[in-house]
Short mmCIF file of C-alpha atoms in Angstrom, two decimals:
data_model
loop_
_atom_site.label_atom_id
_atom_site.label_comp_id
_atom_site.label_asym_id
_atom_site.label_seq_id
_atom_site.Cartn_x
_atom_site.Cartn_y
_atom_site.Cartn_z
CA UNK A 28 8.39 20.83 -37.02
CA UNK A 29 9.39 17.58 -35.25
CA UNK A 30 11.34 19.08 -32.41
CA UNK A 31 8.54 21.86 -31.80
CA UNK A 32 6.21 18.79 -31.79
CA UNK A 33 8.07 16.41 -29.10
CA UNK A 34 8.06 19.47 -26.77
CA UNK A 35 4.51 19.62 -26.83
CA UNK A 36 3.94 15.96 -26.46
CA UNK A 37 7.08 16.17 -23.81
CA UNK A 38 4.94 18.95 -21.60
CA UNK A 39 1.51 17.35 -22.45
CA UNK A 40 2.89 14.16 -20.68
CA UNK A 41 4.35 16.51 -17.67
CA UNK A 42 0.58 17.58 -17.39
CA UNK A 43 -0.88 14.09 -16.56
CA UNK A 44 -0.75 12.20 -13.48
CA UNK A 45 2.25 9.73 -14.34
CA UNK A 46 4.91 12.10 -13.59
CA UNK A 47 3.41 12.76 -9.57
CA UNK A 48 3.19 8.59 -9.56
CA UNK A 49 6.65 8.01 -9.90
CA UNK A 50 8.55 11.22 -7.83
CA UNK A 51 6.05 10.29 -4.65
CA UNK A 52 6.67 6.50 -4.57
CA UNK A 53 10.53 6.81 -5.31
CA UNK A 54 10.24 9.37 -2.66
CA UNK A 55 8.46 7.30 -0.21
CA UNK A 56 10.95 3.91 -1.21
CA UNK A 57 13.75 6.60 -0.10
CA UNK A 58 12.14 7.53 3.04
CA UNK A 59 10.96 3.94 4.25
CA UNK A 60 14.24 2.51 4.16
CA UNK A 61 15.86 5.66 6.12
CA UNK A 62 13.04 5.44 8.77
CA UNK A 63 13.54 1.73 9.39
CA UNK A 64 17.74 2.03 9.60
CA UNK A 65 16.89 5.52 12.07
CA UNK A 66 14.83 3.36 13.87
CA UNK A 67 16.91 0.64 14.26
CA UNK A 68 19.80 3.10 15.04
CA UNK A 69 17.86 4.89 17.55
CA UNK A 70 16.51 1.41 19.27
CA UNK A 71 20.39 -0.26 19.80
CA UNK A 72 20.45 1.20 23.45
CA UNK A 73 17.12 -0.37 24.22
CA UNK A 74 17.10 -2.70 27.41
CA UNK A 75 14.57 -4.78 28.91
CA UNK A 76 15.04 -7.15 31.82
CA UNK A 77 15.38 -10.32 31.47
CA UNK A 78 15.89 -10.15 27.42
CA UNK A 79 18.79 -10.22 25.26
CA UNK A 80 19.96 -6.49 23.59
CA UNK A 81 18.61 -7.88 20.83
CA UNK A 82 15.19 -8.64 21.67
CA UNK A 83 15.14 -5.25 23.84
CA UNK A 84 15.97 -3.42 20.55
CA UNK A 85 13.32 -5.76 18.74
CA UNK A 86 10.76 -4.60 20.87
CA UNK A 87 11.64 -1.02 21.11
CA UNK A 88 11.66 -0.92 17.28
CA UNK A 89 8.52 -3.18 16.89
CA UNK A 90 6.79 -0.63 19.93
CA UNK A 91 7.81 2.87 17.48
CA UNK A 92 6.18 0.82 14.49
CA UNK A 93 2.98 -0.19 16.77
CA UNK A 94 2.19 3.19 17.58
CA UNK A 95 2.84 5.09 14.49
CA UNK A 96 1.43 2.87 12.44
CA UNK A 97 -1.88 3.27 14.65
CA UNK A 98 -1.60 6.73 13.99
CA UNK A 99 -1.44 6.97 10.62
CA UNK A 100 -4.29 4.42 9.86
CA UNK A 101 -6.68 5.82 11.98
CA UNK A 102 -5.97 9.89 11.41
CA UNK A 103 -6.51 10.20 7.67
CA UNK A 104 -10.23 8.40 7.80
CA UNK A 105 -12.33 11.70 8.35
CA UNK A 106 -9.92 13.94 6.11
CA UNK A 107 -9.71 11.21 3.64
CA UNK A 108 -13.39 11.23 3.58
CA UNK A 109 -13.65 15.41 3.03
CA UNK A 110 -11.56 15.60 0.40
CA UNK A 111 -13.43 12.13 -1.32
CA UNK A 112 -16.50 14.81 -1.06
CA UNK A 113 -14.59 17.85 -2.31
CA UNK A 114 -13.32 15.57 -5.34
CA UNK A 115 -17.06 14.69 -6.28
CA UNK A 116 -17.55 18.52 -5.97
CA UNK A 117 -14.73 18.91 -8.76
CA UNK A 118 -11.60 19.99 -6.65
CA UNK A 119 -9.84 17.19 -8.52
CA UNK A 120 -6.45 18.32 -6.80
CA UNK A 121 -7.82 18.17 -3.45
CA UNK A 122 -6.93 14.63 -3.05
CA UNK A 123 -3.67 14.90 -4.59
CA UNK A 124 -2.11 18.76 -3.08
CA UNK A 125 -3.16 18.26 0.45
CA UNK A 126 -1.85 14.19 0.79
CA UNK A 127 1.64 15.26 -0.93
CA UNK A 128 1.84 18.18 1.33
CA UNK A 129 1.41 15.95 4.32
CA UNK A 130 4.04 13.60 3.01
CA UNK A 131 6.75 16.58 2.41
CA UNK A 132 6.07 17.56 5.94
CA UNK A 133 6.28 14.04 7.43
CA UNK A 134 9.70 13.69 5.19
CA UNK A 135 11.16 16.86 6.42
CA UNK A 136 10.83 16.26 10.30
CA UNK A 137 12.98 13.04 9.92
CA UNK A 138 15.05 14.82 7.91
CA UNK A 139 15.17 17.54 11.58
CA UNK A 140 15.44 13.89 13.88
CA UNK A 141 18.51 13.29 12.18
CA UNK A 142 20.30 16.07 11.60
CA UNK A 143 19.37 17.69 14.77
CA UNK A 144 19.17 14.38 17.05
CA UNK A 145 15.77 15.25 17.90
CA UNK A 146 13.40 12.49 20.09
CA UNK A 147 12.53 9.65 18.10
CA UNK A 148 9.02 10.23 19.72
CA UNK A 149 8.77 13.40 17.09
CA UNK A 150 7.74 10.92 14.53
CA UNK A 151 4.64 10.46 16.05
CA UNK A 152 3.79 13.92 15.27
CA UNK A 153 5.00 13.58 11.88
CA UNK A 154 2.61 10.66 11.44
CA UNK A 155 -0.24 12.84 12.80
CA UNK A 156 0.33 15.50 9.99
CA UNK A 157 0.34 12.86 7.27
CA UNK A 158 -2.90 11.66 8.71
CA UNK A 159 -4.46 14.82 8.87
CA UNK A 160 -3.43 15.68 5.57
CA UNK A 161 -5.59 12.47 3.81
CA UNK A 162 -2.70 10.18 3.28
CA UNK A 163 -1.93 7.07 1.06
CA UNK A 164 -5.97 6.68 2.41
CA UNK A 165 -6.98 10.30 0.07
CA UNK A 166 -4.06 10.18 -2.06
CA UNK A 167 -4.18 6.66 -4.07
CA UNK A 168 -8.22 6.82 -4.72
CA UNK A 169 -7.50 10.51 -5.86
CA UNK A 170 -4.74 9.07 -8.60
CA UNK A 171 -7.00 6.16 -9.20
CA UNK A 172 -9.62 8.95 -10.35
CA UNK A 173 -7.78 11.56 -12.40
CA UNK A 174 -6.58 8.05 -14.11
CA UNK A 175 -10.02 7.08 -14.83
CA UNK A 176 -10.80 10.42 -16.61
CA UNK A 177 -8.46 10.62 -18.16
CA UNK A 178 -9.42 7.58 -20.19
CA UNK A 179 -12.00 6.00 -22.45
CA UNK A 180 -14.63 3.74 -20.53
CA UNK A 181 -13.40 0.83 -22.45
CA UNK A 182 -9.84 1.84 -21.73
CA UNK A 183 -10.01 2.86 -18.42
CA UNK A 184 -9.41 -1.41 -16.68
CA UNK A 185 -5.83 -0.99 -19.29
CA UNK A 186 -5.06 2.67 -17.93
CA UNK A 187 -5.27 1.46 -14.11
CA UNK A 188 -3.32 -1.37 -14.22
CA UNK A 189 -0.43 0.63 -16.22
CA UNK A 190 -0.79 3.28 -12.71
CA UNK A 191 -0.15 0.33 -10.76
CA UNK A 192 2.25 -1.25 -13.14
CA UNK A 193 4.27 2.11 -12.99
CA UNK A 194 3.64 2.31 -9.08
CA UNK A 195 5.58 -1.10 -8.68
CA UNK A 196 8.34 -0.28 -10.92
CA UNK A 197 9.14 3.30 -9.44
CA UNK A 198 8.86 1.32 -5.85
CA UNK A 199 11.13 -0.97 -7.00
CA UNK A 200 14.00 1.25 -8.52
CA UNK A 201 13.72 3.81 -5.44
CA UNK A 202 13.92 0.62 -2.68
CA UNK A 203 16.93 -0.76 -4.74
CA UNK A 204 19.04 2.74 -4.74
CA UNK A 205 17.31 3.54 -1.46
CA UNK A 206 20.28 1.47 0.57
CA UNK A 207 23.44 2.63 -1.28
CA UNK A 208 21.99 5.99 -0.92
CA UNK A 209 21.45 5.78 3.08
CA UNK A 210 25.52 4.57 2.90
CA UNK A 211 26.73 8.30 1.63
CA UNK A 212 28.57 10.14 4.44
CA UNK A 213 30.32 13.22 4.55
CA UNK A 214 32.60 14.50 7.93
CA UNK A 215 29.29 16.96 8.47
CA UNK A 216 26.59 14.69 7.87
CA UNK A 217 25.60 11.62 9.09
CA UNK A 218 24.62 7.82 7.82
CA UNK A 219 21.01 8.85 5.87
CA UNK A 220 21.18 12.01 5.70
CA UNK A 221 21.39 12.45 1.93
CA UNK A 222 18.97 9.60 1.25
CA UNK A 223 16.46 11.88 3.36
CA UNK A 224 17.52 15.05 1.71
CA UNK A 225 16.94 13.60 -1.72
CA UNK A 226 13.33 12.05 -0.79
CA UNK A 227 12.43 15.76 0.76
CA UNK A 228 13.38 16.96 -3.04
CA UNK A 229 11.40 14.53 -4.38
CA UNK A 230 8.25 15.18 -2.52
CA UNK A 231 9.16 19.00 -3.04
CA UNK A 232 9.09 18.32 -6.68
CA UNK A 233 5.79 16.14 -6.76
CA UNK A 234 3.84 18.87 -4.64
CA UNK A 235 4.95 21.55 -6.90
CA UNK A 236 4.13 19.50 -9.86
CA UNK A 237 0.64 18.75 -8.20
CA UNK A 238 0.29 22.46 -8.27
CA UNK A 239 0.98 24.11 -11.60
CA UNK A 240 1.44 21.40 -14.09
CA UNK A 241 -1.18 18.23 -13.04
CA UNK A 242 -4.13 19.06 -15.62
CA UNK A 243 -7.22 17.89 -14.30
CA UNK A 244 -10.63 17.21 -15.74
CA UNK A 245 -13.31 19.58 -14.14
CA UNK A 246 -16.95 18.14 -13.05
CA UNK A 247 -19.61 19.93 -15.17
CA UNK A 248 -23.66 19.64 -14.39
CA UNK A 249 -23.15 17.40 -17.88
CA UNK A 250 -20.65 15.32 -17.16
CA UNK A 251 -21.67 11.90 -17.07
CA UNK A 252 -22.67 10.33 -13.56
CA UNK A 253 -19.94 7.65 -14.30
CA UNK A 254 -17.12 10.09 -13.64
CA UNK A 255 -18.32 11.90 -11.12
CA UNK A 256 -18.01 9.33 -8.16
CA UNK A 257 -15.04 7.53 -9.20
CA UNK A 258 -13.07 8.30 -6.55
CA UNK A 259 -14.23 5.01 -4.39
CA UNK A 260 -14.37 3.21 -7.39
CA UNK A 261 -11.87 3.76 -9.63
CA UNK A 262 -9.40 0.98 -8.03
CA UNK A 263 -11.27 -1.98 -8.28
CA UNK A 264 -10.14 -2.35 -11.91
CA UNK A 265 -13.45 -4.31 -13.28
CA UNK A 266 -15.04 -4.79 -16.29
CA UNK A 267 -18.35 -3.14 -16.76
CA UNK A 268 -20.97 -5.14 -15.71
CA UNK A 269 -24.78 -4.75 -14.99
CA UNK A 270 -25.40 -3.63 -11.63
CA UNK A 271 -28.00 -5.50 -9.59
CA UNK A 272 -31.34 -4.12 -8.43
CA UNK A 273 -30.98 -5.06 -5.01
CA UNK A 274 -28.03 -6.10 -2.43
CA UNK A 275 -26.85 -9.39 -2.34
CA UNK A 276 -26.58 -9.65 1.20
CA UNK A 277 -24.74 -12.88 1.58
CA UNK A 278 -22.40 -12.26 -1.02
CA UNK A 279 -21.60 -8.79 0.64
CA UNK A 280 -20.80 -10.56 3.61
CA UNK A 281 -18.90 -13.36 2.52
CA UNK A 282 -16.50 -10.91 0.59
CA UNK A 283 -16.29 -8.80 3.76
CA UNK A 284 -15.45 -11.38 6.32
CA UNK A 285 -13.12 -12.37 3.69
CA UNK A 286 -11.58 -9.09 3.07
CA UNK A 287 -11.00 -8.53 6.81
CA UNK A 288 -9.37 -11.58 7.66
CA UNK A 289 -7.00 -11.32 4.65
CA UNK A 290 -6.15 -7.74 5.42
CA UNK A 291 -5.61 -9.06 9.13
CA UNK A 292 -3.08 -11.53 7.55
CA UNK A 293 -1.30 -9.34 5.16
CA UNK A 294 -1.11 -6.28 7.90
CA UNK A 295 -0.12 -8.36 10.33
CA UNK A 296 2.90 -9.95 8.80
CA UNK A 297 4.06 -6.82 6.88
CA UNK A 298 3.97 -5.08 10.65
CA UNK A 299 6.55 -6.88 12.01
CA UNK A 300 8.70 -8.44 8.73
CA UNK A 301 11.18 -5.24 8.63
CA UNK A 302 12.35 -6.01 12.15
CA UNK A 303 12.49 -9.59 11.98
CA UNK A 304 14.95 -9.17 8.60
CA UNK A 305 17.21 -7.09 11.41
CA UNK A 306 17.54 -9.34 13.46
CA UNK A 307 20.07 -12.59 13.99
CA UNK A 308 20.31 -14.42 11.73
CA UNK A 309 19.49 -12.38 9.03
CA UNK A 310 21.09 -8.97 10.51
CA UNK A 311 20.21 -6.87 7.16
CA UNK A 312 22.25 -3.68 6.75
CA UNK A 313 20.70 -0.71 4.80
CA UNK A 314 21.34 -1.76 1.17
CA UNK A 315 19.75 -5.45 1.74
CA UNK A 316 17.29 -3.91 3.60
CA UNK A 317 16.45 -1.67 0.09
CA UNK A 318 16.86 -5.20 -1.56
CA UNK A 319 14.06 -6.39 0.44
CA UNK A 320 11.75 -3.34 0.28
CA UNK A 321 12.61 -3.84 -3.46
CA UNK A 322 10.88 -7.39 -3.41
CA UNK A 323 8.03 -6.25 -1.73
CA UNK A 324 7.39 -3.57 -4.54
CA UNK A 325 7.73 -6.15 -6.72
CA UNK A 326 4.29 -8.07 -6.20
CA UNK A 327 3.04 -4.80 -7.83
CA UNK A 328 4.31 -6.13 -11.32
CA UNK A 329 3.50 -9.63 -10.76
CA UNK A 330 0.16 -9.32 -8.98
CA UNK A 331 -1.33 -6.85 -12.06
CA UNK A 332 0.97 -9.37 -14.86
CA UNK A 333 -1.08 -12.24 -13.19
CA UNK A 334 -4.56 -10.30 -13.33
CA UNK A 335 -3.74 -10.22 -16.99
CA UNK A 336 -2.53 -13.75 -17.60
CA UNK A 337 -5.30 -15.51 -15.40
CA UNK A 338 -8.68 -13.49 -16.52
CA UNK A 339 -8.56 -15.27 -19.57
CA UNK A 340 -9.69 -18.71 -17.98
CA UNK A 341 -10.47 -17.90 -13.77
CA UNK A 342 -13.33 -16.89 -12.84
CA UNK A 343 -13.12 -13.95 -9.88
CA UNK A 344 -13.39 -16.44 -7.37
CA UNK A 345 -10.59 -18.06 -8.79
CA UNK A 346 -8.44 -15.40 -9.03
CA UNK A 347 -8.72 -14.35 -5.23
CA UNK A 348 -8.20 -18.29 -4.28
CA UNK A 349 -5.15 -17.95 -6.27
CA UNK A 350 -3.75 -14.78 -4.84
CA UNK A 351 -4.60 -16.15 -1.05
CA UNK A 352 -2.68 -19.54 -1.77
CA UNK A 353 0.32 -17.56 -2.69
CA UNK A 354 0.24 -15.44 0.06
CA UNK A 355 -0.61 -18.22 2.45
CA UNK A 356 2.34 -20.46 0.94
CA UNK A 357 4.77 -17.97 0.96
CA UNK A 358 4.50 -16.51 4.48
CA UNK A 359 4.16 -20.10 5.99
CA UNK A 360 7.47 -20.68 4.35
CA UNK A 361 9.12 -16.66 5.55
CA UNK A 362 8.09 -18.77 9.28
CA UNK A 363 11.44 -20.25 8.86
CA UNK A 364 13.86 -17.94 6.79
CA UNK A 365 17.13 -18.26 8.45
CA UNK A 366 18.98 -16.71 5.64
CA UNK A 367 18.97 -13.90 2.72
CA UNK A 368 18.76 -16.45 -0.31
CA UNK A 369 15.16 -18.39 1.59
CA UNK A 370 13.91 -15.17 2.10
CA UNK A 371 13.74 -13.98 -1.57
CA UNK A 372 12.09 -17.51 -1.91
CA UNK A 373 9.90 -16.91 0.09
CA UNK A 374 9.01 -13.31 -1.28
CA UNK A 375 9.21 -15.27 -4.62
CA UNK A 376 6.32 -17.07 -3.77
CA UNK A 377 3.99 -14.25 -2.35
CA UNK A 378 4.32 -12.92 -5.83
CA UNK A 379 0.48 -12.66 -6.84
CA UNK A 380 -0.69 -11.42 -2.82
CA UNK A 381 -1.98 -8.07 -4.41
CA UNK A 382 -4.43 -10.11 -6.43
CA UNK A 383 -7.31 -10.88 -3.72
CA UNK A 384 -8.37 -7.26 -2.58
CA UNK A 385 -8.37 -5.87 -6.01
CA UNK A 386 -10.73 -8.70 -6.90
CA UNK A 387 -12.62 -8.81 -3.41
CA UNK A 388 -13.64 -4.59 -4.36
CA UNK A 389 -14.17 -5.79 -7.61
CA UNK A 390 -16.76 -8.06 -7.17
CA UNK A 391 -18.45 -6.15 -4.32
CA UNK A 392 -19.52 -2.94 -6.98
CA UNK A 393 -21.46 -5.95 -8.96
CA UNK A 394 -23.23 -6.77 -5.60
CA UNK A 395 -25.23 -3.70 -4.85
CA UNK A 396 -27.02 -1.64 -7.13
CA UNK A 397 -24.87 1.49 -8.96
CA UNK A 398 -26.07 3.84 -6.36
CA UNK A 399 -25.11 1.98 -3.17
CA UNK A 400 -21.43 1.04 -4.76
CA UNK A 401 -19.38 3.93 -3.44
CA UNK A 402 -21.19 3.47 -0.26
CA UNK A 403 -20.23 -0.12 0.03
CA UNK A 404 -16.69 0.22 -0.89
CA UNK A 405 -16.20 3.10 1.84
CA UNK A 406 -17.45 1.26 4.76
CA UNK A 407 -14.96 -1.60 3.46
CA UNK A 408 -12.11 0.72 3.45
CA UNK A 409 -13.47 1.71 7.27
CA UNK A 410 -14.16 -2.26 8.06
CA UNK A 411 -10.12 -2.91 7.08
CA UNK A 412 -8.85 0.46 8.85
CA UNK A 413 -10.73 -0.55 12.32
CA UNK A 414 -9.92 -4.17 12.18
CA UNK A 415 -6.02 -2.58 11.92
CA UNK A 416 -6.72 -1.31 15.29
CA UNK A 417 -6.81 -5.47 15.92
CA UNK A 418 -4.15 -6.58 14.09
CA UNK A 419 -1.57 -4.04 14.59
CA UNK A 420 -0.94 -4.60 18.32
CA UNK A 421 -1.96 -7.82 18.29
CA UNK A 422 0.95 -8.88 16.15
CA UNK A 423 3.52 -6.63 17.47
CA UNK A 424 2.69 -8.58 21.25
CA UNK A 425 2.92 -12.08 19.55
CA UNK A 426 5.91 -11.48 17.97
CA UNK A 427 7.72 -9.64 21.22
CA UNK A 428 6.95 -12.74 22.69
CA UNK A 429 7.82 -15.43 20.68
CA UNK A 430 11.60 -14.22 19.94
CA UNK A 431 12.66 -16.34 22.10
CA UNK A 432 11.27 -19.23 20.74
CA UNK A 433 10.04 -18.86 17.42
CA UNK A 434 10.63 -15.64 15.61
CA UNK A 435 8.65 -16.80 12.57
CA UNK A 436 5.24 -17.58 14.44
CA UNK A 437 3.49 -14.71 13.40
CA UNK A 438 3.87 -15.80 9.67
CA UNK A 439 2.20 -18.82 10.95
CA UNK A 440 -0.05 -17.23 12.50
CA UNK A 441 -0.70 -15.08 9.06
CA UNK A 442 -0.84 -18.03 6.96
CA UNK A 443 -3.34 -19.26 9.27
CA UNK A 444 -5.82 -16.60 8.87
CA UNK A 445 -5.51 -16.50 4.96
CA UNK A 446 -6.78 -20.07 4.70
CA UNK A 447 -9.43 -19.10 7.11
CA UNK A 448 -10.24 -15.73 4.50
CA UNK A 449 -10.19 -18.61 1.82
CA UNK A 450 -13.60 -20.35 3.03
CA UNK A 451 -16.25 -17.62 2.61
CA UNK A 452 -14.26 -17.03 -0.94
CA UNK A 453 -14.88 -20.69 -1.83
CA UNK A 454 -18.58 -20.50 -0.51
CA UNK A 455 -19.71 -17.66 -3.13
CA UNK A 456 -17.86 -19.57 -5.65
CA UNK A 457 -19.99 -22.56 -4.65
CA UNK A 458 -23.52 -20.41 -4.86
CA UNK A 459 -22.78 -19.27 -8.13
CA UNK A 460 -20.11 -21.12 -9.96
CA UNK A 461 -21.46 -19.19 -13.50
CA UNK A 462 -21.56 -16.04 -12.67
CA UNK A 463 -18.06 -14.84 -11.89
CA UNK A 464 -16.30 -14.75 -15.69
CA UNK A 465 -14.28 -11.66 -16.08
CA UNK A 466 -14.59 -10.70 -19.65
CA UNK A 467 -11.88 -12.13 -22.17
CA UNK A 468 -9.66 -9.60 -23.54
#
């Protein structure tokens, strides 16, 4: 009876959404590190007049990232919003199948620009298909949901930070093989190769999954108005509290500006930080470079560890004060990383930066009434993905033109416009110093 019973609860767990968590983020960790060494590779032959190789690669590699990542923040926002409708409707899968299949696709035509030295420029189309497919913009709030019903109301805050918890971890194993695995070479196939192969597997093996195994929970005319728009809301990880009758205007506001110029920090630095660790005097190969990625995936663990640890005495205003200081600390200090060791310090100190915007969403559903929440928390998501159309060039031009001088300015520059996201933050606390207690657990 006992081994008949750990199948079932063996396939019962293959049925829920862990399994498609972890085989698409080690599968992305794989691919991110091979796209920035291809990259890299692809940019050494760069020249620009009257700049150093180095710089001309910098900017070649720093002009790919502008562009693509334009393209895929911008492409997914009308599919992304589709499939949020067909998920209301009950297609559950929608926002899982079609994201993962946009992924595999993306996966497999840098898998083709390496083995069949194909333009670089072909990215660009494989950034359009993982746009047009939903992306991380359909994919994560589509996890976020089948989490949420799969759980118990009083559960559900537990279940999503374990998702996240698990997303950080998985990150963080698949960046720190990602750069030994981008090292295997055979006489037939070149540096990355394998790395890529593997992460097309793993994508191969989450979209199947998606397919026949995920078990979702169908919507039914009875099913309880709670679950059936959790898509927008299921990440913002709050407690339950009563919704307002009207809109807090100012509040809204205040977290908004606040929200935008925090995602203008964050977006900005991360845009440009995996050329600048290429560069002198850094000059990362492909395993440091997974080391790095590694670091980065794990703020997952210590943002959601410090969620847990802090709630008990901050208030929500708090907590997103907390998470901007150690953002704005830490990338004022990555201004002036001249080596590997001040660089995990500096990551070390960026460790609860995940905190803010989980918070910022958090507190904007106990702004508006119930019915205007999903609302609210989609025209954020559009607010951040237009101001990337900002940040994202902006950045990449400040940084081209500072190598000569200062590298690190745009950190500055970053930790600049956190402390500026910490004043309307500080304001709302101000208002209403007694109303922002998370629960005690």
């Amino acid at each position: 009876m006992v081994v008949p019973n750990l199948c079932q609860a063996a396939f019962a767990m293959l049925r829920q959404i862990e399994p498609i968590i972890v085989l698409e983020q080690l599968g992305s960790t794989l691919f991110d590190t091979a796209l920035q060494m291809v990259v890299w590779d692809r940019c050494a032959n760069a020249t620009d007049p009257g700049h150093s190789s180095e710089d001309a690669q910098q900017k070649a590699m720093t002009d790919f990232y502008m562009i693509n990542n334009l393209i895929i923040q911008l492409t997914p926002i009308f599919p992304a919003l589709f499939l949020a409708r067909l998920s209301d409707r009950g297609r559950r899968k929608a926002p899982i199948v079609s994201p993962l299949t946009g992924y595999l696709l993306s996966r497999v035509i840098l898998l083709l620009v390496v083995v069949l030295k194909l333009p670089l420029q072909v990215m660009f189309a494989a950034g359009t298909v993982l746009g047009l497919s939903g992306g991380f913009t359909a994919y994560w709030p589509g996890v976020m949901t089948l989490a949420s019903l799969g759980s118990t109301a009083a559960d559900r805050s537990k279940v999503l930070m374990k998702v996240e918890f698990m997303y950080g971890l998985a990150g963080v194993v698949g960046s720190l093989a990602s750069g030994h695995l981008f090292h295997l070479y055979s006489s037939s196939l070149g540096h990355g190769t394998i790395l890529l192969i593997i992460s097309t597997l793993l994508h191969l093996l989450c979209l199947l999954h998606s397919i026949f195994l995920l078990q979702v929970k169908g919507v039914s005319d009875g099913e309880p108005e709670e679950n059936r728009h959790l898509l927008l809301r299921a990440s913002t990880n709050s407690s339950v509290v009563e919704a307002p009758v009207e809109i807090n205007r100012v509040n809204v506001s205040l977290l908004f500006v606040a929200a935008i110029l925090y995602d203008f920090a964050v977006g900005g630095a991360i845009e440009v930080l995996g050329a600048f660790v290429l560069r002198a005097p850094l000059s990362w190969n492909a395993t440091l470079v997974g080391y790095g990625n590694a670091a980065g995936c794990v703020i997952f663990l210590t943002s959601y560890i410090g969620v847990i640890g802090f709630r008990r005495c901050c208030s929500d205003t708090s907590l997103i004060l907390i998470g901007m200081v150690s953002f704005a600390v830490g990338i004022y200090f990555m201004s002036f990383v001249t080596t590997t060791l001040t660089f995990y310090l500096a990551r070390a100190l960026t460790l609860f930066a995940l905190i803010p915007m989980t918070t910022i969403r958090s507190l904007l559903s106990q702004q508006v009434p119930a019915s205007s929440c999903g609302m609210t928390l989609t025209f954020l998501q559009l607010a951040l993905k237009f101001a990337s159309l900002a940040y994202i060039p902006a950045f990449t031009k400040i940084y081209q033109g500072t190598l000569d001088w200062f590298p690190g300015f745009v950190f500055t520059l970053a930790s600049i416009f956190t402390v500026l996201g910490m004043t309307p933050i500080s304001i709302i606390g101000c208002r209403s110093p007694q109303r922002w207690q998370y629960e005690k657990i």
